[in-house]
Amino acid sequence: MDFKRLKYFQMVVEEGAISLAARRVPLAQPALSRQLQLLEDEVGTTLLIRSRHGIRLTAAGEAFYRDTRRLLGEFEQSKRNARRIADGQFGQLRLGVTVMHLWVPQIIGLLNRFRERYPEVTLKVESLLSGPQIEAIRHGRLDAGMLFFPPEDDNSLCCHCLYEDHLVLVTSATSRLAHNPPKFLAELNDENFIWFDRSATPVYHDKLIHAFQREGFTPHVVQEGADNATMLCLVAAGMGCSILPAMTMAGAPEGVVSHRLEDLNLTLPLMLVWRRDSGLSAVRRLIEMVETESLATHEVKE
């Protein structure tokens, strides 16, 4: 059905006369009358009773008028919503965030500012490790993600560095290492080590292992954690020590301390990653925010 004819019909009813509505459109009166006749033919019944004094609605016309007012209102709202989605002002943004970043003040602040600036964009945050985030972004299950070490050879992805973190040795506060902190990685060769399975985040895992090997350190793994939060809890329980990003200490359980090692200098760039062909404007709004704001590395006491 032609929405323009519905609008003509609405105007005629509101004005009470075809001649008055014709001036408002504007449209020649015979042409407007023709449009109304075509509308009635399409509906299959008489909607208007015409007379020298104007028009009045039939019973069918009254029902049709009520429905068309609602329909035209929804149509106008749909157009406004489409324009706002195209402008990044409305809709949904599916964002992946690693577990530990959900308690980092800078990331929490960024998400809060995005929600304040674009209150009608539903921000759906999903907690995922870096590897699964990449797969979800590639397959369209996520619109963007915050993660470490995106693949360097994937031209389908774009990224922007949010900030750079560093690695620290994490120990129980009551452990021997806490009271006599080592200076170099090789001093950890005989220590019980908490680690994670390579399949979770292979790129991150391999970079850390290469950094360890360069300094003569081979981890003696006694326990694996599914994510950094779990690894922190295992350290707190006295199961061993671990190497983790410094930002994890922002949400570390009581009884866990961190230490800098002189030869542990691998930089961890936290990246915002999205598909190059993403047509979602809400992603562009988030990118604009992170490109204009500087997120300093969270300070932790070591």
Coordinates of C-alpha atoms in Angstrom, one line a residue, residues 125-262:
V125 CA 29.1 -6.8 27.2
E126 CA 30.2 -10.4 27.0
S127 CA 33.1 -11.7 29.0
L128 CA 35.5 -13.7 26.8
L129 CA 39.2 -14.5 26.6
S130 CA 41.1 -12.9 23.7
G131 CA 41.1 -16.0 21.4
P132 CA 37.3 -16.6 21.5
Q133 CA 36.7 -12.8 21.1
I134 CA 38.6 -12.9 17.8
E135 CA 36.4 -15.8 16.5
A136 CA 33.2 -14.1 17.7
I137 CA 34.2 -10.8 15.9
R138 CA 35.1 -12.7 12.7
H139 CA 31.8 -14.5 12.6
G140 CA 29.6 -11.5 13.5
R141 CA 28.6 -12.6 17.0
L142 CA 30.5 -9.6 18.5
D143 CA 30.7 -6.1 17.0
A144 CA 34.0 -5.3 18.7
G145 CA 36.3 -6.6 21.5
M146 CA 38.9 -5.5 24.0
L147 CA 41.7 -8.0 24.0
F148 CA 45.4 -8.7 23.8
F149 CA 47.5 -9.5 20.7
P150 CA 45.0 -9.7 17.8
P151 CA 46.3 -11.6 14.8
E152 CA 48.8 -9.5 12.8
D153 CA 48.1 -11.2 9.5
D154 CA 44.3 -10.8 9.4
N155 CA 43.4 -7.9 7.0
S156 CA 39.7 -8.3 7.8
L157 CA 40.2 -6.8 11.3
C158 CA 41.1 -3.3 12.5
C159 CA 42.4 -2.4 15.9
H160 CA 43.3 0.6 18.0
C161 CA 45.5 0.5 21.1
L162 CA 43.7 1.5 24.3
Y163 CA 46.8 1.4 26.5
E164 CA 49.8 -0.7 27.2
D165 CA 50.2 -2.9 30.3
H166 CA 53.2 -4.8 31.7
L167 CA 53.6 -8.2 33.4
V168 CA 54.3 -8.8 37.1
L169 CA 55.1 -11.8 39.3
V170 CA 52.1 -12.5 41.4
T171 CA 52.5 -14.4 44.7
S172 CA 50.7 -15.1 48.0
A173 CA 51.5 -12.5 50.6
T174 CA 52.6 -15.2 53.0
S175 CA 54.8 -17.1 50.6
R176 CA 58.6 -17.2 50.6
L177 CA 58.7 -15.3 47.3
A178 CA 56.7 -12.4 48.9
H179 CA 59.3 -12.1 51.7
N180 CA 62.3 -12.5 49.4
P181 CA 61.2 -11.4 45.9
P182 CA 63.3 -12.6 43.0
K183 CA 64.8 -10.2 40.5
F184 CA 64.9 -12.4 37.4
L185 CA 62.7 -15.0 35.8
A186 CA 65.3 -17.8 36.0
E187 CA 64.9 -17.7 39.8
L188 CA 61.4 -19.1 39.4
N189 CA 62.6 -22.4 37.8
D190 CA 62.0 -24.5 40.9
E191 CA 58.7 -22.8 42.0
N192 CA 55.2 -24.1 41.6
F193 CA 53.6 -22.2 38.8
I194 CA 50.0 -21.4 38.0
W195 CA 49.4 -21.2 34.2
F196 CA 46.7 -21.4 31.6
D197 CA 45.9 -23.7 28.7
R198 CA 47.3 -22.6 25.4
S199 CA 44.1 -23.3 23.5
A200 CA 42.4 -20.4 25.3
T201 CA 44.6 -17.7 23.9
P202 CA 47.4 -19.2 21.8
V203 CA 49.0 -15.9 20.6
Y204 CA 49.3 -14.5 24.1
H205 CA 50.5 -17.9 25.5
D206 CA 53.2 -18.2 22.9
K207 CA 54.5 -14.7 23.3
L208 CA 54.8 -15.3 27.1
I209 CA 56.6 -18.6 26.6
H210 CA 59.1 -17.1 24.2
A211 CA 59.8 -14.3 26.7
F212 CA 60.3 -16.9 29.4
Q213 CA 62.6 -19.0 27.2
R214 CA 64.8 -16.0 26.3
E215 CA 65.5 -15.5 30.0
G216 CA 66.1 -19.2 30.8
F217 CA 62.8 -19.8 32.6
T218 CA 60.8 -23.0 32.1
P219 CA 57.6 -22.9 34.2
H220 CA 56.9 -25.9 36.5
V221 CA 53.2 -25.9 36.0
V222 CA 51.2 -27.5 38.9
Q223 CA 47.8 -26.0 38.2
E224 CA 45.9 -24.4 35.3
G225 CA 43.3 -21.7 35.6
A226 CA 40.6 -21.0 33.0
D227 CA 41.2 -17.2 33.2
N228 CA 43.2 -14.6 35.1
A229 CA 40.6 -14.3 37.8
T230 CA 40.8 -18.0 38.5
M231 CA 44.6 -17.9 38.5
L232 CA 44.6 -15.1 41.1
C233 CA 42.4 -17.1 43.3
L234 CA 44.7 -20.1 43.0
V235 CA 47.7 -17.9 43.9
A236 CA 45.8 -16.6 46.9
A237 CA 45.1 -20.2 48.0
G238 CA 48.9 -20.8 48.1
M239 CA 48.9 -23.2 45.1
G240 CA 51.9 -21.4 43.6
C241 CA 52.9 -18.2 41.8
S242 CA 52.0 -16.8 38.4
I243 CA 52.9 -14.1 35.8
L244 CA 50.0 -11.9 35.1
P245 CA 49.2 -8.4 33.6
A246 CA 49.6 -5.7 36.3
M247 CA 46.0 -4.5 35.7
T248 CA 44.8 -7.8 37.3
M249 CA 45.9 -6.5 40.7
A250 CA 43.0 -3.9 40.6
G251 CA 40.7 -6.8 41.5
A252 CA 43.0 -9.2 43.2
P253 CA 41.8 -11.0 46.3
E254 CA 43.2 -10.2 49.7
G255 CA 46.5 -11.8 50.4
V256 CA 47.9 -11.5 46.9
V257 CA 50.9 -9.2 46.0
S258 CA 52.8 -8.5 42.9
H259 CA 56.5 -7.8 42.1
R260 CA 58.4 -6.4 39.1
L261 CA 61.1 -8.6 37.6
E262 CA 64.0 -6.9 35.8

